[in-house]
Amino acid sequence: MVGEGRRGKKGEEGRASGLPFPKKRLGQHFLKDKNIIRKIVSAGAVKEGDIVLEIGPGRGALTGALLETGAAVVAIEADRDLSDYLKKEFPTDKFRLVTGDALKVSFAEIAAESGARLKAVSNLPYNISGPLLAKFLEERAAFSVLVLMFQKEVAERIIARPATKEYGTLSVYAQAFTDARTAFNIPPHLFIPPPKVTSTVVVFDVLERPRVEIVDERLFKAVVRAAFGTRRKTLLNALASLGYEKPLISEALAKAVIDPGRRGETLSIDEFAALTRAFWPLKGRREGIL
Ligand code: SAM
């Protein structure tokens, strides 16, 4: 887009350095602190022989440090100007760049082409970090570990426990399929340009098998979505959006030994899995979608 970001200062933010200006619409905040970059790389224990997927390499601050370990990097960058810059900056066959929208690229295909499980290490564009995390979790078989940077509030939602206001669909999905922990925070002044929020690095060790027995992943996600859909409603009412008649919802809740008067946000991951198993034999008796 012509003129985009031109209000930014020259020098480290702008063209004086030969770099394209940061683009707000692409969530561009570039890391400038070498110590933090080192900490991110070691959070993923990145080493020679690893194949790392990086979403949004930007000006390559993290990419360079990943390549220095001897790992190979496959990066997906949406910004064409930055892609041209990155190709010149890293002229090595250990660096492969895909120019495009990471939400539309198959991570599973990249892993299959590489012949190995990948490590993901990324400072994500915050405007699409939720959908990107959902995609990582969907395609988790392609990864052994994910080291991802989020806005602090999103990181808090990912690791939240039941019956807290942060607990939601992201918490349940992330904790059902990975061991997720926050590693460290990064203050705004360590980025160019500084974002308005504090950032947090989250490490997800992908589990070989889900933490709980999930009989049908689509149904599990539908049950979780419905339970959190209307937070103020009891489960008996909130689950109606699944398309079952109320007596069947009562039957499933009784089978899972869950009080129908409880609210979705109080359920543990184990209880969501039990509820999914209780709905599973009733699948054909739904009026609605799935
Ligand atoms: N990794 C760099 C760093 O830490 O300095 C840049 C991180 S910046 C927060 C996010 C990057 O993601 C930007 O380079 C931006 O252009 C890129 N980006 C934004 N939307 C994207 C998308 N849909 N697919 C791939 N990259 C995207």
PDB file of C-alpha atoms and ligand atoms in Angstrom:
ATOM      1  CA  MET A   1       0.000   0.000   0.000  1.00  0.00           C
ATOM      2  CA  VAL A   2       1.555   3.317  -1.085  1.00  0.00           C
ATOM      3  CA  GLY A   3       2.707   5.513   1.748  1.00  0.00           C
ATOM      4  CA  GLU A   4       1.775   3.019   4.438  1.00  0.00           C
ATOM      5  CA  GLY A   5       3.570   3.545   7.718  1.00  0.00           C
ATOM      6  CA  ARG A   6       5.183   6.756   6.507  1.00  0.00           C
ATOM      7  CA  ARG A   7       4.257   8.557   9.649  1.00  0.00           C
ATOM      8  CA  GLY A   8       6.906   6.471  11.423  1.00  0.00           C
ATOM      9  CA  LYS A   9      10.282   7.986  12.298  1.00  0.00           C
ATOM     10  CA  LYS A  10      13.136   7.604   9.842  1.00  0.00           C
ATOM     11  CA  GLY A  11      16.183   5.732  11.002  1.00  0.00           C
ATOM     12  CA  GLU A  12      15.515   2.446  12.775  1.00  0.00           C
ATOM     13  CA  GLU A  13      11.803   2.563  11.885  1.00  0.00           C
ATOM     14  CA  GLY A  14      12.134   3.665   8.310  1.00  0.00           C
ATOM     15  CA  ARG A  15      13.894   3.668   4.996  1.00  0.00           C
ATOM     16  CA  ALA A  16      17.099   5.285   6.134  1.00  0.00           C
ATOM     17  CA  SER A  17      18.227   1.731   6.964  1.00  0.00           C
ATOM     18  CA  GLY A  18      17.120   0.449   3.531  1.00  0.00           C
ATOM     19  CA  LEU A  19      14.240  -1.435   5.156  1.00  0.00           C
ATOM     20  CA  PRO A  20      10.539  -1.119   4.285  1.00  0.00           C
ATOM     21  CA  PHE A  21       8.481   0.885   6.809  1.00  0.00           C
ATOM     22  CA  PRO A  22       6.554  -1.146   9.415  1.00  0.00           C
ATOM     23  CA  LYS A  23       2.974  -1.838   8.284  1.00  0.00           C
ATOM     24  CA  LYS A  24       0.351  -1.550  10.979  1.00  0.00           C
ATOM     25  CA  ARG A  25      -2.244  -3.673   9.194  1.00  0.00           C
ATOM     26  CA  LEU A  26       0.199  -6.614   9.234  1.00  0.00           C
ATOM     27  CA  GLY A  27       0.892  -6.220  12.956  1.00  0.00           C
ATOM     28  CA  GLN A  28       4.555  -5.399  12.332  1.00  0.00           C
ATOM     29  CA  HIS A  29       6.524  -4.883  15.555  1.00  0.00           C
ATOM     30  CA  PHE A  30      10.115  -5.981  15.126  1.00  0.00           C
ATOM     31  CA  LEU A  31      12.205  -7.347  17.986  1.00  0.00           C
ATOM     32  CA  LYS A  32      15.401  -5.448  18.613  1.00  0.00           C
ATOM     33  CA  ASP A  33      16.729  -7.043  21.795  1.00  0.00           C
ATOM     34  CA  LYS A  34      19.401  -9.695  21.185  1.00  0.00           C
ATOM     35  CA  ASN A  35      19.073 -11.152  24.680  1.00  0.00           C
ATOM     36  CA  ILE A  36      15.316 -11.742  24.237  1.00  0.00           C
ATOM     37  CA  ILE A  37      15.930 -13.265  20.814  1.00  0.00           C
ATOM     38  CA  ARG A  38      18.436 -15.688  22.384  1.00  0.00           C
ATOM     39  CA  LYS A  39      15.920 -16.571  25.109  1.00  0.00           C
ATOM     40  CA  ILE A  40      13.231 -17.380  22.517  1.00  0.00           C
ATOM     41  CA  VAL A  41      15.603 -19.654  20.581  1.00  0.00           C
ATOM     42  CA  SER A  42      16.636 -21.496  23.745  1.00  0.00           C
ATOM     43  CA  ALA A  43      12.992 -21.861  24.880  1.00  0.00           C
ATOM     44  CA  GLY A  44      12.606 -24.125  21.824  1.00  0.00           C
ATOM     45  CA  ALA A  45      16.009 -25.804  22.447  1.00  0.00           C
ATOM     46  CA  VAL A  46      16.662 -25.180  18.733  1.00  0.00           C
ATOM     47  CA  LYS A  47      19.749 -26.970  17.446  1.00  0.00           C
ATOM     48  CA  GLU A  48      21.484 -28.180  14.306  1.00  0.00           C
ATOM     49  CA  GLY A  49      19.332 -30.683  12.424  1.00  0.00           C
ATOM     50  CA  ASP A  50      16.023 -29.118  13.545  1.00  0.00           C
ATOM     51  CA  ILE A  51      13.574 -27.760  10.994  1.00  0.00           C
ATOM     52  CA  VAL A  52      11.874 -24.649  12.309  1.00  0.00           C
ATOM     53  CA  LEU A  53       8.698 -23.062  10.991  1.00  0.00           C
ATOM     54  CA  GLU A  54       8.627 -19.303  11.544  1.00  0.00           C
ATOM     55  CA  ILE A  55       5.446 -17.337  10.857  1.00  0.00           C
ATOM     56  CA  GLY A  56       6.123 -13.682  10.061  1.00  0.00           C
ATOM     57  CA  PRO A  57       9.941 -13.452   9.997  1.00  0.00           C
ATOM     58  CA  GLY A  58       9.640  -9.688   9.454  1.00  0.00           C
ATOM     59  CA  ARG A  59      13.133  -8.196   9.211  1.00  0.00           C
ATOM     60  CA  GLY A  60      14.681 -11.528  10.182  1.00  0.00           C
ATOM     61  CA  ALA A  61      15.779 -10.761  13.764  1.00  0.00           C
ATOM     62  CA  LEU A  62      14.652 -14.183  15.006  1.00  0.00           C
ATOM     63  CA  THR A  63      15.360 -15.925  11.682  1.00  0.00           C
ATOM     64  CA  GLY A  64      19.057 -15.022  11.822  1.00  0.00           C
ATOM     65  CA  ALA A  65      19.404 -16.383  15.373  1.00  0.00           C
ATOM     66  CA  LEU A  66      17.563 -19.600  14.422  1.00  0.00           C
ATOM     67  CA  LEU A  67      19.853 -20.130  11.407  1.00  0.00           C
ATOM     68  CA  GLU A  68      22.937 -19.499  13.566  1.00  0.00           C
ATOM     69  CA  THR A  69      22.119 -22.638  15.582  1.00  0.00           C
ATOM     70  CA  GLY A  70      22.535 -24.711  12.393  1.00  0.00           C
ATOM     71  CA  ALA A  71      18.785 -25.400  12.151  1.00  0.00           C
ATOM     72  CA  ALA A  72      16.946 -25.049   8.831  1.00  0.00           C
ATOM     73  CA  VAL A  73      14.149 -22.462   8.722  1.00  0.00           C
ATOM     74  CA  VAL A  74      10.968 -22.455   6.659  1.00  0.00           C
ATOM     75  CA  ALA A  75       9.362 -19.035   6.999  1.00  0.00           C
ATOM     76  CA  ILE A  76       5.984 -17.709   5.865  1.00  0.00           C
ATOM     77  CA  GLU A  77       5.803 -13.931   5.392  1.00  0.00           C
ATOM     78  CA  ALA A  78       2.767 -12.057   4.057  1.00  0.00           C
ATOM     79  CA  ASP A  79       4.654  -8.843   3.214  1.00  0.00           C
ATOM     80  CA  ARG A  80       6.198  -8.915  -0.291  1.00  0.00           C
ATOM     81  CA  ASP A  81       8.592  -6.044   0.436  1.00  0.00           C
ATOM     82  CA  LEU A  82       9.985  -7.896   3.446  1.00  0.00           C
ATOM     83  CA  SER A  83      10.154 -11.144   1.485  1.00  0.00           C
ATOM     84  CA  ASP A  84      12.447  -9.537  -1.106  1.00  0.00           C
ATOM     85  CA  TYR A  85      14.608  -8.182   1.714  1.00  0.00           C
ATOM     86  CA  LEU A  86      14.766 -11.568   3.521  1.00  0.00           C
ATOM     87  CA  LYS A  87      15.782 -13.475   0.389  1.00  0.00           C
ATOM     88  CA  LYS A  88      18.795 -11.162   0.012  1.00  0.00           C
ATOM     89  CA  GLU A  89      19.573 -11.253   3.732  1.00  0.00           C
ATOM     90  CA  PHE A  90      19.676 -15.065   4.031  1.00  0.00           C
ATOM     91  CA  PRO A  91      21.098 -16.526   0.792  1.00  0.00           C
ATOM     92  CA  THR A  92      21.491 -20.031   2.229  1.00  0.00           C
ATOM     93  CA  ASP A  93      19.785 -23.282   1.261  1.00  0.00           C
ATOM     94  CA  LYS A  94      18.893 -23.726   4.943  1.00  0.00           C
ATOM     95  CA  PHE A  95      16.376 -20.899   4.539  1.00  0.00           C
ATOM     96  CA  ARG A  96      13.136 -21.389   2.613  1.00  0.00           C
ATOM     97  CA  LEU A  97      10.639 -18.571   2.315  1.00  0.00           C
ATOM     98  CA  VAL A  98       6.970 -18.847   1.420  1.00  0.00           C
ATOM     99  CA  THR A  99       5.405 -15.492   0.590  1.00  0.00           C
ATOM    100  CA  GLY A 100       1.729 -15.499   1.545  1.00  0.00           C
ATOM    101  CA  ASP A 101      -0.867 -15.741   4.288  1.00  0.00           C
ATOM    102  CA  ALA A 102       0.175 -18.292   6.941  1.00  0.00           C
ATOM    103  CA  LEU A 103      -3.493 -19.061   7.605  1.00  0.00           C
ATOM    104  CA  LYS A 104      -3.731 -20.476   4.077  1.00  0.00           C
ATOM    105  CA  VAL A 105      -0.539 -22.554   4.051  1.00  0.00           C
ATOM    106  CA  SER A 106      -0.609 -26.237   5.067  1.00  0.00           C
ATOM    107  CA  PHE A 107       1.834 -26.790   7.959  1.00  0.00           C
ATOM    108  CA  ALA A 108       1.282 -30.540   7.599  1.00  0.00           C
ATOM    109  CA  GLU A 109       2.521 -30.373   3.990  1.00  0.00           C
ATOM    110  CA  ILE A 110       5.650 -28.468   5.022  1.00  0.00           C
ATOM    111  CA  ALA A 111       6.377 -31.160   7.633  1.00  0.00           C
ATOM    112  CA  ALA A 112       5.715 -33.947   5.110  1.00  0.00           C
ATOM    113  CA  GLU A 113       8.070 -32.320   2.575  1.00  0.00           C
ATOM    114  CA  SER A 114      10.709 -31.912   5.286  1.00  0.00           C
ATOM    115  CA  GLY A 115      10.316 -35.540   6.365  1.00  0.00           C
ATOM    116  CA  ALA A 116      10.385 -34.549  10.038  1.00  0.00           C
ATOM    117  CA  ARG A 117       8.311 -33.030  12.795  1.00  0.00           C
ATOM    118  CA  LEU A 118       8.891 -29.308  12.936  1.00  0.00           C
ATOM    119  CA  LYS A 119       9.514 -26.872  15.748  1.00  0.00           C
ATOM    120  CA  ALA A 120       7.496 -23.665  15.438  1.00  0.00           C
ATOM    121  CA  VAL A 121       9.201 -20.521  16.735  1.00  0.00           C
ATOM    122  CA  SER A 122       7.395 -17.263  15.987  1.00  0.00           C
ATOM    123  CA  ASN A 123       6.646 -13.771  17.106  1.00  0.00           C
ATOM    124  CA  LEU A 124       3.077 -13.871  15.787  1.00  0.00           C
ATOM    125  CA  PRO A 125       1.123 -11.006  14.210  1.00  0.00           C
ATOM    126  CA  TYR A 126      -1.281 -10.292  17.106  1.00  0.00           C
ATOM    127  CA  ASN A 127      -4.311  -9.488  14.965  1.00  0.00           C
ATOM    128  CA  ILE A 128      -4.507 -13.151  13.855  1.00  0.00           C
ATOM    129  CA  SER A 129      -2.822 -14.939  16.771  1.00  0.00           C
ATOM    130  CA  GLY A 130      -6.062 -16.710  17.872  1.00  0.00           C
ATOM    131  CA  PRO A 131      -6.827 -18.261  14.445  1.00  0.00           C
ATOM    132  CA  LEU A 132      -3.112 -19.101  14.017  1.00  0.00           C
ATOM    133  CA  LEU A 133      -3.007 -20.928  17.355  1.00  0.00           C
ATOM    134  CA  ALA A 134      -6.189 -22.826  16.413  1.00  0.00           C
ATOM    135  CA  LYS A 135      -4.454 -23.838  13.153  1.00  0.00           C
ATOM    136  CA  PHE A 136      -1.277 -24.933  14.968  1.00  0.00           C
ATOM    137  CA  LEU A 137      -3.391 -27.086  17.311  1.00  0.00           C
ATOM    138  CA  GLU A 138      -5.374 -28.537  14.413  1.00  0.00           C
ATOM    139  CA  GLU A 139      -2.137 -29.472  12.609  1.00  0.00           C
ATOM    140  CA  ARG A 140      -0.242 -30.356  15.806  1.00  0.00           C
ATOM    141  CA  ALA A 141       0.920 -33.723  14.415  1.00  0.00           C
ATOM    142  CA  ALA A 142       3.388 -31.699  12.309  1.00  0.00           C
ATOM    143  CA  PHE A 143       5.122 -30.300  15.433  1.00  0.00           C
ATOM    144  CA  SER A 144       7.039 -31.423  18.503  1.00  0.00           C
ATOM    145  CA  VAL A 145       7.042 -28.006  20.176  1.00  0.00           C
ATOM    146  CA  LEU A 146       5.590 -24.536  19.582  1.00  0.00           C
ATOM    147  CA  VAL A 147       7.298 -21.413  20.951  1.00  0.00           C
ATOM    148  CA  LEU A 148       4.923 -18.575  20.183  1.00  0.00           C
ATOM    149  CA  MET A 149       4.711 -14.962  21.252  1.00  0.00           C
ATOM    150  CA  PHE A 150       1.297 -13.474  22.065  1.00  0.00           C
ATOM    151  CA  GLN A 151      -0.174 -10.388  23.596  1.00  0.00           C
ATOM    152  CA  LYS A 152       0.024 -11.034  27.393  1.00  0.00           C
ATOM    153  CA  GLU A 153      -3.777 -11.173  27.790  1.00  0.00           C
ATOM    154  CA  VAL A 154      -4.035 -13.907  25.134  1.00  0.00           C
ATOM    155  CA  ALA A 155      -1.244 -15.894  26.836  1.00  0.00           C
ATOM    156  CA  GLU A 156      -3.197 -15.646  30.101  1.00  0.00           C
ATOM    157  CA  ARG A 157      -6.261 -17.087  28.351  1.00  0.00           C
ATOM    158  CA  ILE A 158      -4.230 -19.980  26.940  1.00  0.00           C
ATOM    159  CA  ILE A 159      -2.995 -21.174  30.348  1.00  0.00           C
ATOM    160  CA  ALA A 160      -6.137 -20.233  32.332  1.00  0.00           C
ATOM    161  CA  ARG A 161      -7.757 -22.676  34.758  1.00  0.00           C
ATOM    162  CA  PRO A 162     -11.519 -23.428  35.012  1.00  0.00           C
ATOM    163  CA  ALA A 163     -13.803 -20.944  36.780  1.00  0.00           C
ATOM    164  CA  THR A 164     -11.634 -17.936  35.977  1.00  0.00           C
ATOM    165  CA  LYS A 165     -12.703 -15.154  33.652  1.00  0.00           C
ATOM    166  CA  GLU A 166      -9.778 -15.917  31.297  1.00  0.00           C
ATOM    167  CA  TYR A 167     -10.795 -19.581  30.853  1.00  0.00           C
ATOM    168  CA  GLY A 168     -12.306 -20.203  27.419  1.00  0.00           C
ATOM    169  CA  THR A 169     -12.117 -22.210  24.198  1.00  0.00           C
ATOM    170  CA  LEU A 170      -8.408 -21.388  23.652  1.00  0.00           C
ATOM    171  CA  SER A 171      -7.546 -22.672  27.160  1.00  0.00           C
ATOM    172  CA  VAL A 172      -9.408 -25.949  26.634  1.00  0.00           C
ATOM    173  CA  TYR A 173      -8.017 -26.649  23.142  1.00  0.00           C
ATOM    174  CA  ALA A 174      -4.431 -25.725  24.080  1.00  0.00           C
ATOM    175  CA  GLN A 175      -4.438 -27.705  27.330  1.00  0.00           C
ATOM    176  CA  ALA A 176      -6.154 -30.766  25.818  1.00  0.00           C
ATOM    177  CA  PHE A 177      -3.485 -31.200  23.147  1.00  0.00           C
ATOM    178  CA  THR A 178      -0.320 -29.682  24.624  1.00  0.00           C
ATOM    179  CA  ASP A 179       1.560 -28.929  27.832  1.00  0.00           C
ATOM    180  CA  ALA A 180       1.430 -25.132  27.702  1.00  0.00           C
ATOM    181  CA  ARG A 181       3.416 -22.786  29.957  1.00  0.00           C
ATOM    182  CA  THR A 182       4.327 -19.122  29.841  1.00  0.00           C
ATOM    183  CA  ALA A 183       8.085 -18.584  29.558  1.00  0.00           C
ATOM    184  CA  PHE A 184       8.643 -14.809  29.963  1.00  0.00           C
ATOM    185  CA  ASN A 185       7.197 -11.375  29.248  1.00  0.00           C
ATOM    186  CA  ILE A 186       8.600  -8.788  26.850  1.00  0.00           C
ATOM    187  CA  PRO A 187       7.975  -5.071  27.442  1.00  0.00           C
ATOM    188  CA  PRO A 188       6.906  -2.856  24.503  1.00  0.00           C
ATOM    189  CA  HIS A 189      10.163  -0.847  24.321  1.00  0.00           C
ATOM    190  CA  LEU A 190      12.076  -3.879  23.021  1.00  0.00           C
ATOM    191  CA  PHE A 191      10.206  -3.681  19.679  1.00  0.00           C
ATOM    192  CA  ILE A 192      10.351  -1.278  16.746  1.00  0.00           C
ATOM    193  CA  PRO A 193       7.804   0.304  16.694  1.00  0.00           C
ATOM    194  CA  PRO A 194       6.702  -0.438  20.288  1.00  0.00           C
ATOM    195  CA  PRO A 195       3.258  -2.075  20.547  1.00  0.00           C
ATOM    196  CA  LYS A 196       0.726  -0.779  23.098  1.00  0.00           C
ATOM    197  CA  VAL A 197       0.762  -4.054  25.024  1.00  0.00           C
ATOM    198  CA  THR A 198       3.150  -6.363  26.870  1.00  0.00           C
ATOM    199  CA  SER A 199       4.003  -9.601  25.074  1.00  0.00           C
ATOM    200  CA  THR A 200       4.428 -13.109  26.491  1.00  0.00           C
ATOM    201  CA  VAL A 201       6.231 -16.120  25.070  1.00  0.00           C
ATOM    202  CA  VAL A 202       4.311 -19.382  25.503  1.00  0.00           C
ATOM    203  CA  VAL A 203       5.924 -22.811  25.087  1.00  0.00           C
ATOM    204  CA  PHE A 204       3.631 -25.689  24.041  1.00  0.00           C
ATOM    205  CA  ASP A 205       4.994 -29.238  24.180  1.00  0.00           C
ATOM    206  CA  VAL A 206       2.762 -31.168  21.813  1.00  0.00           C
ATOM    207  CA  LEU A 207       1.389 -34.302  23.492  1.00  0.00           C
ATOM    208  CA  GLU A 208       1.669 -37.622  21.632  1.00  0.00           C
ATOM    209  CA  ARG A 209      -1.944 -38.273  22.565  1.00  0.00           C
ATOM    210  CA  PRO A 210      -4.559 -35.798  23.905  1.00  0.00           C
ATOM    211  CA  ARG A 211      -4.507 -35.417  27.696  1.00  0.00           C
ATOM    212  CA  VAL A 212      -8.039 -36.825  27.888  1.00  0.00           C
ATOM    213  CA  GLU A 213      -9.900 -39.415  25.812  1.00  0.00           C
ATOM    214  CA  ILE A 214     -11.502 -37.458  22.972  1.00  0.00           C
ATOM    215  CA  VAL A 215     -13.842 -39.718  21.091  1.00  0.00           C
ATOM    216  CA  ASP A 216     -14.447 -37.243  18.232  1.00  0.00           C
ATOM    217  CA  GLU A 217     -12.409 -34.049  17.885  1.00  0.00           C
ATOM    218  CA  ARG A 218     -15.042 -32.149  15.892  1.00  0.00           C
ATOM    219  CA  LEU A 219     -17.760 -32.982  18.399  1.00  0.00           C
ATOM    220  CA  PHE A 220     -15.411 -32.069  21.308  1.00  0.00           C
ATOM    221  CA  LYS A 221     -14.772 -28.638  19.770  1.00  0.00           C
ATOM    222  CA  ALA A 222     -18.477 -28.121  19.066  1.00  0.00           C
ATOM    223  CA  VAL A 223     -19.357 -28.989  22.684  1.00  0.00           C
ATOM    224  CA  VAL A 224     -16.665 -26.610  24.032  1.00  0.00           C
ATOM    225  CA  ARG A 225     -17.770 -23.799  21.689  1.00  0.00           C
ATOM    226  CA  ALA A 226     -21.415 -24.250  22.680  1.00  0.00           C
ATOM    227  CA  ALA A 227     -20.587 -24.341  26.410  1.00  0.00           C
ATOM    228  CA  PHE A 228     -18.687 -21.034  26.193  1.00  0.00           C
ATOM    229  CA  GLY A 229     -21.031 -19.514  23.601  1.00  0.00           C
ATOM    230  CA  THR A 230     -23.225 -17.813  26.163  1.00  0.00           C
ATOM    231  CA  ARG A 231     -21.314 -17.563  29.407  1.00  0.00           C
ATOM    232  CA  ARG A 232     -24.237 -16.469  31.539  1.00  0.00           C
ATOM    233  CA  LYS A 233     -26.417 -19.441  30.578  1.00  0.00           C
ATOM    234  CA  THR A 234     -26.498 -22.769  32.400  1.00  0.00           C
ATOM    235  CA  LEU A 235     -25.082 -25.727  30.467  1.00  0.00           C
ATOM    236  CA  LEU A 236     -28.599 -27.077  29.891  1.00  0.00           C
ATOM    237  CA  ASN A 237     -29.461 -23.905  27.965  1.00  0.00           C
ATOM    238  CA  ALA A 238     -26.066 -23.149  26.402  1.00  0.00           C
ATOM    239  CA  LEU A 239     -25.749 -26.643  24.887  1.00  0.00           C
ATOM    240  CA  ALA A 240     -29.072 -26.200  23.037  1.00  0.00           C
ATOM    241  CA  SER A 241     -27.053 -24.516  20.247  1.00  0.00           C
ATOM    242  CA  LEU A 242     -25.702 -28.001  19.396  1.00  0.00           C
ATOM    243  CA  GLY A 243     -29.125 -28.837  17.999  1.00  0.00           C
ATOM    244  CA  TYR A 244     -30.269 -31.433  20.556  1.00  0.00           C
ATOM    245  CA  GLU A 245     -33.647 -31.454  22.297  1.00  0.00           C
ATOM    246  CA  LYS A 246     -33.434 -30.530  26.005  1.00  0.00           C
ATOM    247  CA  PRO A 247     -34.248 -34.061  27.297  1.00  0.00           C
ATOM    248  CA  LEU A 248     -31.265 -35.402  25.319  1.00  0.00           C
ATOM    249  CA  ILE A 249     -28.993 -32.673  26.726  1.00  0.00           C
ATOM    250  CA  SER A 250     -30.161 -33.620  30.240  1.00  0.00           C
ATOM    251  CA  GLU A 251     -29.463 -37.273  29.444  1.00  0.00           C
ATOM    252  CA  ALA A 252     -25.904 -36.509  28.251  1.00  0.00           C
ATOM    253  CA  LEU A 253     -25.175 -34.285  31.263  1.00  0.00           C
ATOM    254  CA  ALA A 254     -26.459 -36.973  33.645  1.00  0.00           C
ATOM    255  CA  LYS A 255     -24.318 -39.611  31.920  1.00  0.00           C
ATOM    256  CA  ALA A 256     -21.245 -37.372  32.273  1.00  0.00           C
ATOM    257  CA  VAL A 257     -22.207 -36.703  35.929  1.00  0.00           C
ATOM    258  CA  ILE A 258     -22.381 -32.941  35.384  1.00  0.00           C
ATOM    259  CA  ASP A 259     -24.984 -30.769  37.096  1.00  0.00           C
ATOM    260  CA  PRO A 260     -27.130 -29.136  34.324  1.00  0.00           C
ATOM    261  CA  GLY A 261     -27.237 -25.901  36.375  1.00  0.00           C
ATOM    262  CA  ARG A 262     -23.471 -25.384  36.079  1.00  0.00           C
ATOM    263  CA  ARG A 263     -21.954 -22.905  33.637  1.00  0.00           C
ATOM    264  CA  GLY A 264     -19.574 -23.924  30.863  1.00  0.00           C
ATOM    265  CA  GLU A 265     -16.614 -22.014  32.279  1.00  0.00           C
ATOM    266  CA  THR A 266     -16.561 -24.246  35.397  1.00  0.00           C
ATOM    267  CA  LEU A 267     -15.947 -27.479  33.461  1.00  0.00           C
ATOM    268  CA  SER A 268     -12.521 -29.125  33.513  1.00  0.00           C
ATOM    269  CA  ILE A 269     -10.998 -30.527  30.306  1.00  0.00           C
ATOM    270  CA  ASP A 270     -11.782 -33.995  31.650  1.00  0.00           C
ATOM    271  CA  GLU A 271     -15.445 -33.045  32.034  1.00  0.00           C
ATOM    272  CA  PHE A 272     -15.594 -31.619  28.489  1.00  0.00           C
ATOM    273  CA  ALA A 273     -14.201 -34.934  27.220  1.00  0.00           C
ATOM    274  CA  ALA A 274     -16.730 -36.913  29.322  1.00  0.00           C
ATOM    275  CA  LEU A 275     -19.562 -34.752  28.000  1.00  0.00           C
ATOM    276  CA  THR A 276     -18.386 -35.340  24.413  1.00  0.00           C
ATOM    277  CA  ARG A 277     -18.394 -39.103  25.052  1.00  0.00           C
ATOM    278  CA  ALA A 278     -21.935 -38.803  26.461  1.00  0.00           C
ATOM    279  CA  PHE A 279     -23.147 -36.912  23.355  1.00  0.00           C
ATOM    280  CA  TRP A 280     -21.343 -39.239  20.941  1.00  0.00           C
ATOM    281  CA  PRO A 281     -23.999 -42.029  20.814  1.00  0.00           C
ATOM    282  CA  LEU A 282     -26.673 -39.337  20.405  1.00  0.00           C
ATOM    283  CA  LYS A 283     -24.994 -37.815  17.342  1.00  0.00           C
ATOM    284  CA  GLY A 284     -27.667 -39.002  14.909  1.00  0.00           C
ATOM    285  CA  ARG A 285     -30.435 -37.429  17.012  1.00  0.00           C
ATOM    286  CA  ARG A 286     -29.332 -33.855  16.515  1.00  0.00           C
ATOM    287  CA  GLU A 287     -31.550 -31.388  14.724  1.00  0.00           C
ATOM    288  CA  GLY A 288     -28.809 -28.964  13.857  1.00  0.00           C
ATOM    289  CA  ILE A 289     -25.380 -28.735  12.496  1.00  0.00           C
ATOM    290  CA  LEU A 290     -22.009 -30.373  13.001  1.00  0.00           C
TER     291      LEU A 290
HETATM  292  N1  SAM B   1       9.505 -12.067  13.600  1.00  0.00           N
HETATM  293  C1  SAM B   1       9.732 -10.645  13.443  1.00  0.00           C
HETATM  294  C2  SAM B   1      10.350 -10.074  14.699  1.00  0.00           C
HETATM  295  O1  SAM B   1      10.176 -10.690  15.761  1.00  0.00           O
HETATM  296  O2  SAM B   1      10.999  -9.053  14.634  1.00  0.00           O
HETATM  297  C3  SAM B   1       8.448  -9.899  13.078  1.00  0.00           C
HETATM  298  C4  SAM B   1       7.246 -10.148  13.944  1.00  0.00           C
HETATM  299  S1  SAM B   1       5.866  -9.104  13.606  1.00  0.00           S
HETATM  300  C5  SAM B   1       5.090  -9.078  15.175  1.00  0.00           C
HETATM  301  C6  SAM B   1       4.729 -10.107  12.701  1.00  0.00           C
HETATM  302  C7  SAM B   1       5.151 -10.485  11.285  1.00  0.00           C
HETATM  303  O3  SAM B   1       4.118 -11.292  10.710  1.00  0.00           O
HETATM  304  C8  SAM B   1       5.346  -9.327  10.330  1.00  0.00           C
HETATM  305  O4  SAM B   1       6.547  -9.499   9.614  1.00  0.00           O
HETATM  306  C9  SAM B   1       4.140  -9.396   9.370  1.00  0.00           C
HETATM  307  O5  SAM B   1       4.412  -8.885   8.088  1.00  0.00           O
HETATM  308  C10 SAM B   1       3.877 -10.877   9.358  1.00  0.00           C
HETATM  309  N2  SAM B   1       2.488 -11.259   9.028  1.00  0.00           N
HETATM  310  C11 SAM B   1       1.342 -10.564   9.299  1.00  0.00           C
HETATM  311  N3  SAM B   1       0.263 -11.254   8.878  1.00  0.00           N
HETATM  312  C12 SAM B   1       0.740 -12.409   8.346  1.00  0.00           C
HETATM  313  C13 SAM B   1       0.123 -13.542   7.748  1.00  0.00           C
HETATM  314  N4  SAM B   1      -1.211 -13.640   7.615  1.00  0.00           N
HETATM  315  N5  SAM B   1       0.917 -14.548   7.281  1.00  0.00           N
HETATM  316  C14 SAM B   1       2.267 -14.477   7.394  1.00  0.00           C
HETATM  317  N6  SAM B   1       2.903 -13.430   7.962  1.00  0.00           N
HETATM  318  C15 SAM B   1       2.164 -12.419   8.435  1.00  0.00           C
END
